[in-house]
Structure formats: structure tokens, C-alpha cells
C-alpha positions as a printed Julia matrix, in Angstrom:
498×3 Matrix{Float64}:
  16.12   15.75   36.31
  15.75   12.1    37.13
  18.75    9.89   36.54
  18.49    7.81   33.4
  17.34    4.23   33.79
  19.98    1.59   33.18
  19.78   -1.51   31.09
  19.85   -3.52   34.32
  16.8    -1.62   35.63
  14.82   -2.51   32.54
  16.08   -6.1    32.33
  14.39   -6.96   35.66
  10.99   -6.45   34.06
  11.03   -9.34   31.65
   7.8   -11.25   32.26
   4.09  -11.13   31.54
   3.52   -9.79   35.08
   5.92   -6.89   34.58
   6.98   -6.15   31.02
   9.15   -3.18   30.11
  10.69   -2.57   26.69
  13.09    0.0    25.27
  12.18    1.84   22.05
  14.37    4.63   20.65
  16.29    4.95   23.9
  13.25    5.23   26.16
  11.66    2.66   28.46
   7.96    1.82   28.44
   5.83   -0.32   30.75
   3.68   -2.32   28.35
   2.37   -4.88   30.85
  -1.26   -3.8    30.62
  -1.01   -3.34   26.86
   0.04   -6.95   26.21
  -3.48   -8.37   25.61
  -4.41   -5.39   23.4
  -1.43   -5.55   21.02
  -2.74   -6.3    17.5
   0.24   -8.55   16.84
  -0.3   -10.57   20.01
   1.53  -10.53   23.31
   4.27  -13.06   22.56
   6.23  -10.84   20.2
   6.39   -8.14   22.9
   7.34  -10.68   25.56
  10.19  -11.8    23.33
  11.67   -8.33   23.92
  10.63   -7.97   27.57
  13.42   -6.21   29.47
  15.28   -5.54   26.18
  15.7    -3.04   23.37
  12.85   -3.62   20.89
  13.64   -0.7    18.56
  14.78   -2.73   15.56
  11.62   -4.82   15.65
   9.37   -1.85   16.33
  10.71    0.57   13.71
   9.51   -0.72   10.33
   6.05   -1.74   11.54
   4.88    1.14   13.74
   4.57    4.87   13.1
   6.83    6.78   15.53
   3.86    8.29   17.41
   2.33    4.86   18.2
   3.41    4.78   21.85
   2.31    8.37   22.42
  -1.09    7.58   20.95
  -1.87    4.23   22.5
   0.11    4.01   25.74
  -0.89    6.11   28.74
   1.72    8.71   29.66
   2.1     7.11   33.1
   3.64    4.11   31.32
   6.34    6.24   29.68
   9.23    5.56   32.05
  11.84    7.91   30.62
  15.24    7.75   28.91
  17.63    4.82   29.25
  21.43    5.0    29.37
  21.95    2.89   26.25
  25.62    2.29   27.08
  24.36    0.02   29.87
  22.05   -2.03   27.63
  23.38   -5.4    26.58
  23.24   -6.02   22.86
  22.41   -9.54   21.87
  24.5   -11.37   19.32
  22.2   -12.35   16.51
  22.51  -15.53   14.55
  24.24  -14.77   11.29
  21.85  -14.56    8.39
  23.34  -16.79    5.67
  21.62  -14.8     2.92
  22.55  -11.31    4.12
  26.11  -11.33    2.79
  24.83  -12.38   -0.62
  22.14   -9.68   -0.5
  24.72   -7.02    0.36
  26.8    -8.17   -2.61
  23.75   -7.85   -4.87
  23.23   -4.31   -3.52
  26.87   -3.52   -4.36
  26.34   -4.89   -7.88
  22.99   -3.18   -8.53
  22.29   -1.79  -11.99
  22.62    1.98  -12.11
  19.34    3.86  -11.94
  19.51    4.86  -15.6
  19.31    1.19  -16.57
  15.7     1.09  -15.35
  13.6     1.89  -18.42
  10.15    0.91  -17.13
   8.32    0.22  -13.89
   8.86   -3.54  -14.01
  12.63   -2.96  -14.06
  12.37   -1.45  -10.57
  10.45   -4.51   -9.42
  13.13   -6.84  -10.79
  15.88   -4.97   -8.96
  13.88   -4.69   -5.72
  13.3    -8.43   -5.73
  17.07   -8.97   -5.61
  18.0    -6.35   -3.02
  15.12   -6.27   -0.53
  15.12   -8.36    2.62
  13.05  -11.45    2.05
  10.22  -10.71    4.52
   9.84   -7.2     3.11
   9.71   -8.48   -0.47
   7.21  -11.16    0.59
   4.93   -8.57    2.22
   5.01   -6.12   -0.7
   4.75   -8.63   -3.53
   2.29  -11.18   -2.2
  -1.28  -11.68   -3.39
  -4.2   -13.7    -2.1
  -4.4   -17.47   -2.42
  -3.21  -18.55   -5.9
  -2.45  -14.94   -6.91
  -4.68  -15.28   -9.97
  -6.34  -11.9    -9.52
  -2.99  -10.25   -8.85
  -1.74  -11.48  -12.25
  -5.02  -10.73  -14.01
  -4.88   -7.12  -12.81
  -1.92   -6.61  -15.11
  -2.68   -9.07  -17.91
  -6.22   -7.7   -18.38
  -4.72   -4.55  -19.91
  -3.13   -6.73  -22.6
  -6.61   -7.73  -23.79
  -7.48   -4.15  -24.71
  -6.18   -2.91  -28.06
  -5.9     0.63  -29.32
  -7.7     2.15  -32.32
  -5.35    5.1   -33.0
  -6.37    8.2   -34.91
  -3.92    9.57  -37.5
  -3.07   12.98  -38.91
  -3.94   14.79  -35.68
  -1.74   17.76  -34.79
  -0.12   16.43  -31.62
   2.81   18.82  -31.34
   1.46   20.04  -28.0
   0.2    17.44  -25.5
  -1.39   18.48  -22.2
  -1.36   15.67  -19.62
  -2.94   17.69  -16.8
  -6.37   16.97  -15.32
  -8.39   17.35  -12.15
  -9.24   14.68   -9.59
 -11.92   15.45   -6.98
 -11.68   19.03   -8.16
  -7.95   19.47   -7.6
  -5.52   20.02  -10.45
  -2.63   17.62  -11.04
  -0.01   17.16  -13.74
  -1.1    13.71  -14.9
  -4.05   11.37  -14.18
  -2.35    8.98  -11.78
  -1.98    9.16   -8.0
   0.21    7.36   -5.47
  -2.27    4.97   -3.9
  -2.12    3.86   -0.27
   0.3     1.03    0.56
   1.23   -0.09    4.07
   4.58   -0.29    5.88
   6.79    1.92    3.74
   9.77    1.52    6.09
  10.03   -2.17    5.19
  11.43   -0.97    1.87
  13.19    2.25    2.88
  14.13    3.55    6.35
  12.52    6.93    5.62
   9.21    5.35    4.68
   6.26    7.13    3.07
   7.74   10.64    3.24
   9.93    9.59    0.29
   6.75    9.16   -1.76
   5.46   12.52   -0.49
   8.55   14.36   -1.7
   8.5    12.66   -5.11
   4.77   13.36   -5.49
   5.43   17.04   -4.74
   8.19   17.23   -7.33
   5.93   15.79  -10.02
   2.65   17.44   -8.96
   1.08   14.05   -8.36
  -1.56   13.41   -5.68
  -0.62   11.12   -2.78
  -3.07    8.97   -0.83
  -1.88    8.59    2.79
  -2.33    5.05    4.15
  -3.86    4.25    7.54
  -1.15    1.61    8.04
   1.84    3.75    7.11
   5.17    3.27    8.89
   5.48    7.04    9.21
   2.92    8.89   11.3
   0.13   10.73    9.51
   1.53   14.06   10.71
   5.04   13.22    9.47
   3.64   12.59    6.0
   1.57   15.78    6.0
   4.51   17.79    7.38
   6.6    16.58    4.42
   4.25   18.07    1.83
   5.24   21.21   -0.03
   3.05   24.25   -0.59
  -0.48   23.39   -1.68
   0.42   19.77   -2.52
  -2.73   17.61   -2.6
  -3.05   14.63   -0.26
  -5.93   12.23    0.36
  -6.51    9.92    3.32
  -7.12    6.19    2.94
  -9.17    4.93    5.88
  -9.58    1.5     7.38
 -12.63    1.92    9.58
 -11.92    1.13   13.23
 -14.39   -0.88   15.32
 -14.21    2.09   17.69
 -15.99    4.84   15.76
 -14.6     7.52   18.1
 -11.09    6.59   16.94
 -12.21    6.76   13.32
 -13.91   10.12   13.82
 -10.78   11.61   15.4
  -8.63   10.36   12.49
 -11.02   11.84    9.91
 -11.39   15.18   11.7
  -7.62   15.46   12.15
  -7.02   14.68    8.46
  -9.47   17.36    7.38
  -7.93   19.87    9.78
  -4.47   19.12    8.32
  -5.72   19.81    4.81
  -6.52   16.41    3.27
  -8.71   16.83    0.19
 -10.38   13.43   -0.01
 -11.46   10.53    2.23
 -11.02    7.1     0.62
 -12.82    4.48    2.73
 -11.54    0.95    2.07
 -14.56   -1.32    1.59
 -12.97   -4.54    0.29
 -11.27   -5.66    3.51
 -13.78   -6.77    6.18
 -11.18   -9.49    6.71
  -7.61   -9.62    5.43
  -6.98  -12.08    2.61
  -4.55  -15.0     2.91
  -1.22  -13.91    1.45
   0.79  -17.07    1.6
   4.14  -15.67    0.52
   3.88  -13.25    3.44
   2.92  -16.14    5.73
   5.83  -18.32    4.64
   8.34  -15.55    5.29
   7.55  -15.83    9.0
   8.95  -19.33    9.16
  12.37  -18.75    7.61
  13.9   -17.22   10.74
  15.03  -14.08    8.91
  14.12  -10.48    9.48
  11.22   -8.87   11.28
   8.44  -11.01   12.7
   5.6    -8.72   13.65
   3.9   -11.46   15.61
   5.16  -14.51   17.4
   4.46  -17.95   16.01
   3.21  -19.37   19.29
   0.72  -16.76   20.46
  -2.54  -18.36   21.52
  -4.61  -15.29   20.66
  -3.37  -14.53   17.16
  -3.52  -16.79   14.13
   0.16  -17.45   13.52
  -0.4   -18.16    9.84
  -1.45  -14.7     8.79
   1.86  -12.87    8.35
   2.55   -9.16    8.69
  -0.79   -8.04    7.3
  -2.85   -9.74   10.0
  -0.74   -8.39   12.83
  -1.29   -4.75   11.93
  -4.94   -4.87   10.91
  -6.99   -6.56   13.62
  -8.75   -3.27   14.46
 -10.64   -3.17   11.13
 -14.43   -3.32   11.52
 -16.07   -6.21    9.6
 -19.53   -4.78   10.37
 -19.01   -1.73    8.12
 -22.0    -1.42    5.77
 -23.97    0.96    3.57
 -25.84    2.23    6.63
 -22.57    3.82    7.84
 -22.15    6.11    4.82
 -24.47    8.87    6.17
 -22.38    8.91    9.36
 -19.18    9.57    7.41
 -20.9    12.29    5.4
 -21.93   13.89    8.69
 -18.43   14.09   10.17
 -16.49   15.54    7.23
 -16.74   17.96    4.35
 -14.04   16.03    2.45
 -15.36   14.26   -0.65
 -15.92   10.6     0.21
 -14.73    7.86   -2.15
 -15.36    4.13   -1.67
 -12.15    2.21   -2.39
 -12.55   -1.42   -3.41
 -15.8    -1.56   -5.43
 -15.97   -4.61   -7.69
 -19.35   -4.68   -9.44
 -21.71   -2.42  -11.38
 -24.55   -2.68   -8.88
 -22.4    -1.31   -6.07
 -21.33    1.66   -8.18
 -25.02    2.45   -8.73
 -25.58    2.14   -4.97
 -22.68    4.54   -4.37
 -24.39    7.07   -6.65
 -27.6     6.69   -4.64
 -25.72    7.31   -1.39
 -24.22   10.48   -2.84
 -20.52    9.72   -2.48
 -18.1    11.64   -4.65
 -16.4     8.66   -6.23
 -15.43    5.01   -6.21
 -12.19    3.18   -6.85
 -12.75    0.0    -8.84
 -10.18   -2.13   -7.06
  -9.55   -5.59   -5.67
  -6.83   -4.44   -3.24
  -4.01   -5.31   -5.6
  -5.17   -8.93   -5.76
  -4.54   -9.28   -2.02
  -8.12   -9.98   -0.89
 -10.59  -12.17   -2.8
  -8.77  -14.26   -5.37
 -10.49  -14.46   -8.8
 -12.21  -11.13   -8.17
 -12.3    -9.2   -11.45
  -9.67   -6.65  -12.45
 -10.48   -2.98  -12.05
 -10.19   -2.32  -15.78
 -12.71   -5.08  -16.56
 -15.22   -3.69  -14.05
 -14.66   -0.21  -15.52
 -15.59   -1.49  -18.98
 -18.89   -2.75  -17.51
 -19.6     0.25  -15.28
 -19.26    3.19  -17.65
 -21.84    2.06  -20.26
 -24.36    1.53  -17.44
 -23.7     4.98  -15.99
 -23.98    6.57  -19.42
 -27.23    4.7   -20.13
 -28.7     6.18  -16.94
 -27.21    9.65  -17.46
 -25.11    9.28  -14.29
 -21.59    9.49  -15.75
 -21.11   13.01  -14.34
 -22.63   12.24  -10.94
 -19.63   10.31   -9.65
 -15.89   10.08  -10.39
 -14.58    6.62  -11.24
 -11.0     5.58  -10.46
  -9.25    2.25  -10.83
  -6.11    0.69   -9.46
  -4.3    -2.63   -9.74
  -1.72   -3.9   -12.22
  -0.86   -0.58  -13.88
   2.72   -0.71  -15.15
   2.69    1.33  -18.35
   1.3     4.68  -19.47
  -0.67    2.72  -22.07
  -2.52    1.07  -19.14
  -3.42    4.53  -17.81
  -4.57    5.71  -21.24
  -6.77    2.63  -21.7
  -8.48    3.33  -18.38
  -9.03    6.98  -19.33
 -10.44    5.99  -22.72
 -12.98    3.8   -20.95
 -14.05    6.65  -18.67
 -11.84    6.58  -15.57
 -10.99    9.95  -14.03
  -7.59    8.67  -12.93
  -5.68    5.59  -11.76
  -3.89    4.6    -8.57
  -0.37    3.15   -8.63
   1.08    1.55   -5.53
   3.57   -1.3    -5.66
   5.76    0.09   -8.51
   6.6     3.18   -6.47
   7.31    1.03   -3.41
   9.72   -1.08   -5.44
  11.4     2.0    -6.92
  11.76    3.42   -3.4
  13.07    0.13   -1.99
  15.72   -0.21   -4.68
  16.8     3.39   -5.32
  15.14    5.63   -2.72
  13.66    9.0    -3.67
  15.66    9.18   -6.92
  14.08    5.87   -7.93
  10.54    7.14   -7.34
  11.33   10.33   -9.25
  12.61    8.34  -12.21
   9.6     5.98  -12.11
   7.21    8.92  -12.23
   9.16   10.63  -14.99
   9.24    7.44  -17.06
   5.44    7.25  -16.82
   5.12   10.91  -17.81
   7.41   10.43  -20.82
   5.52    7.29  -21.87
   2.21    9.13  -21.43
   3.14   11.99  -23.77
   4.56    9.6   -26.38
   1.49    7.36  -26.37
  -0.96   10.27  -26.39
   0.72   11.39  -29.62
   0.66    7.88  -31.06
  -3.04    7.39  -30.3
  -3.87   10.84  -31.68
  -4.87   12.83  -28.58
  -3.77   16.31  -27.47
  -5.3    16.3   -24.01
  -6.87   13.95  -21.49
 -10.4    15.05  -22.5
  -9.78   13.72  -26.04
  -9.54   10.14  -24.8
 -12.78    8.21  -25.4
 -14.13    4.67  -25.86
 -13.81    4.83  -29.66
 -10.01    4.66  -29.23
  -9.99    1.16  -27.71
 -11.17   -2.31  -28.65
 -12.33   -4.24  -25.55
 -13.78   -7.32  -27.27
 -11.14   -9.59  -25.75
 -11.39   -8.2   -22.24
 -13.94  -10.54  -20.7
 -12.03  -13.79  -21.12
 -10.11  -14.9   -18.04
  -6.82  -16.77  -17.94
  -4.51  -18.01  -15.17
  -1.34  -18.38  -17.23
   1.75  -16.21  -16.85
   3.09  -17.35  -20.24
   1.76  -14.37  -22.16
   3.03  -11.82  -19.69
   6.52  -11.57  -21.11
   7.42   -8.3   -19.4
   6.65   -9.41  -15.85
   7.49  -13.11  -15.97
  11.0   -12.48  -14.63
   9.64  -10.78  -11.51
   6.63  -12.98  -10.79
   7.32  -15.39   -7.95
   5.78  -18.79   -8.54
   4.0   -20.07   -5.44
   6.01  -22.7    -3.6
   5.14  -25.76   -1.58
   6.47  -26.41    1.96
  10.15  -27.32    1.85
  11.34  -30.77    2.92
  13.88  -30.86    5.74
  17.41  -31.88    4.91
  18.22  -35.51    5.76
  20.96  -34.44    8.17
  18.34  -32.67   10.28
  15.84  -35.53   10.39
């Protein structure tokens, strides 16, 4: 047994020429890795010779160093009693946040998914809230994703025997209790120290499918290890510029039992999420990249720092390659027009998700529900409605939103942010309650619309005449107006600091 390294041993290596860091009580030589770090070298150099665990934890899966740093650079355990802890500047908002946490509403006071969002906004750390809640540019698409559902009206049937309602369905051939799935969202540990495994456990309890994100805070294997029995999981994939890396990820996912491969196709470049950007300049919380790095655009926020590996050259010509390396059904996530759905049918993929990335990519891209209302009549006209499964995500906050999508022909819907907010505010119990609320709403509204089972839902039950008008106002969105953050301009400095 080698003697443990001391804090003094590590502290000597505090420069670009020799850079060691401590993570989870172990020292690593990251000197050669500095230019390759997606978040730039400066953020690592800030912790050169020091303990970087607190900065590392919420952003990186725990197997990151094992995966990307050669074993020869793993220097061994450190005697943490010898490591100097730095006194941090007191965060003026933290005491107030802790008081808000102490005064939180009890879980039973949350009656709908937006309630969780309202609580999370008050109790999350500001950079975490900014990352989760931000949308692209003026956040018009992000708002439209939700408000578009308000333009669809029901045409309920009456005097239907609805004593028994069956909410179960199949998605990609696998049974589930209700037609929604937990869609992929990055950096779960920003909201809860346990991260995405909280969502896995809640999904198991409710027999809901979970899509595992490429950019999770937990490792892929941690999330799969947390599943129970024959619980269904899918993999969301950002395609790496290095296809060998991508192939290994896909093959490993299939080996571990994933039942679907969802390739994200709406992110050849990350959108500008200005709330996320601004949070980097307030001096509070985690900064995943330094503001002075010459190699990384300092204005891009957390999203940019973790996503520089994504391949902007991905194109239709790559689809046959993916079909050749996996037997998992392939679904294209992020389709936004009818013509591309028809192309997806030609290329023989199993499904598409009509999605604009939660309004985080191209602002004023159409909502998923609007595209769905255009797509399904075209597929039916060509006799292709059974050749491909259509999913949507974005803005779903009520079971009525789910039912409207199913009436129009969707096989199921993805829900992301609401479960993150429930997890951030109340942990696993919060996610369980959020899912149960949706289930209760779903049964109630199925009865009220006059449907016994998912297969009964059809286009005759909705009126979409108002769907294709676009607005940018939040005034009509009475439920969400309390949680929507208006975009802000740069703050003026106080006179005393001029």
C-alpha cells in the first residue's frame, strides 16, 4: 500500500504545466487533459492543486474520470485532513433561500405540475433554476409550447359508460400504464444530489417509461442499475463527432437492455439560453466554465460547456449506419416539419418525436402539437399512419394536453421539466406526486370527454381551428404567469461602485 498523498503534495501542482486536482478524495493529473476539456481549461486551472469535488459533482457523471482520463493519471487517494479548505465569500442570497426552504408549502399543497415549478423557482439555487428554466432567445417558442394547447378545444361525447377507464398503452411495442414518458433532461444533480436515479425510481413505481439522457449527472450504468424488474428505459443520444464513441455508447445501451434509441436531431449547435448565460455573471454557484477562457465562448452558459462534442455534420446519410449498429428501434427526436416526418418514413425509422427541444434551440420554431396537427392528416392521406410512431414533447402540463395530443394521433408524449422541478423541490416524493396527479387528471378527463381507453381518442373529439395562430403574449396563460421569468436587461452598477 502506498501512503496517501497529502494536500501539500497536490498543492504543488497548481499550474498549466503541472495540474493536479482532487475529486472525491482522489488526486488526478489533468495536465494533458486541459485543452480537451469541453468546458475549457480555465475552470480546471481555477482548482489546480485543490479539491474540485463541489464544482465537479453536479456537472459530471461519477464515471467521467474513469472513462476519459488514462489510468496512469489516476494518482490515488488523498489524506483529506491535510487539504486546506478555502473560505468562500458568503452568498447574500443563500440565507434567504434556506429560509424559503424552511417555509416551503407541504407537498400536498401542490395540486398540479405548475405548482411544483412555482415552488422550485423559490428554493433552487439561481444557476440551477436558470439552467432548467431557460429557453432560446426571446423564449417565444418555449411559451408557445404550452399556450398552443390552449388553442385546441374539446368536443366531448356524452352518455358513454365510462365507469371503467383503461389508461394503459404501448410505446415502441412495450406496455406502460399511461401514454407519457420521462423525456431526457440534462444535469439532474443541479436540482437534487441524487440526480436522475430519482426519476428512475419514480418511473418504476408508476410503470412509466424513462428516457436516459446523454448528458445526465449520473452515469448511464447508475441509471440502469436503479431500474426495477423489466422496467422500460430508452436512450437519448447526442451523436459524437467520434463515431467510435457513439457506437460504444449505443452497443452498451443495447447490452444493458435499453428498448429504444432516440437520436437528437435538432441540436447541431446549442441555442442561446440567455438566462443560463446571465447566471454565470452573478458570482453565485457552479460555473462550469471560466469567463476568461480563450478557447470557449464565455457567453454560452452551462449548456455550451457540456455539449461541445456534438457533431454538427450529422445528416440523413448517417441513418443507415445507426440501423446497422443496433437492433433497438430508432426514433428521431426533434423533427419540426411534415416533410421530415415523410423522410423519416422513407428511411425506415421506428418513430419521430415532434419537438423543438423545449424551446431551447430555434426560437419561433413551431410547437410539437401544432406540427402534429399538420403531420397526421398527411400520413393518413398517404396510408402511412401505421408505418411510424409519432410522439411529441414540449409544454405539457396537464392531462388534457396529453389527451389532445392522443386525439390528434400521437402515440405518447414526453414530459421533462415538470418532473425536474418536482424532484428539485420535493425529491422522489415530489416526482411520485406529480405522476399521480397526471394519472388522476387523465382518468377524470377521459371520463369527461367520453372515452374508456386510449384507442377511443380520435380527431373528432377536438377542435383545432384556432391552433395555427401564433402569439407572443403571456397574458392569456393565467396558470403559468406566476412562474414565467420575464427576460431582463443587463443591470446597472450601483453608484457607490462606479
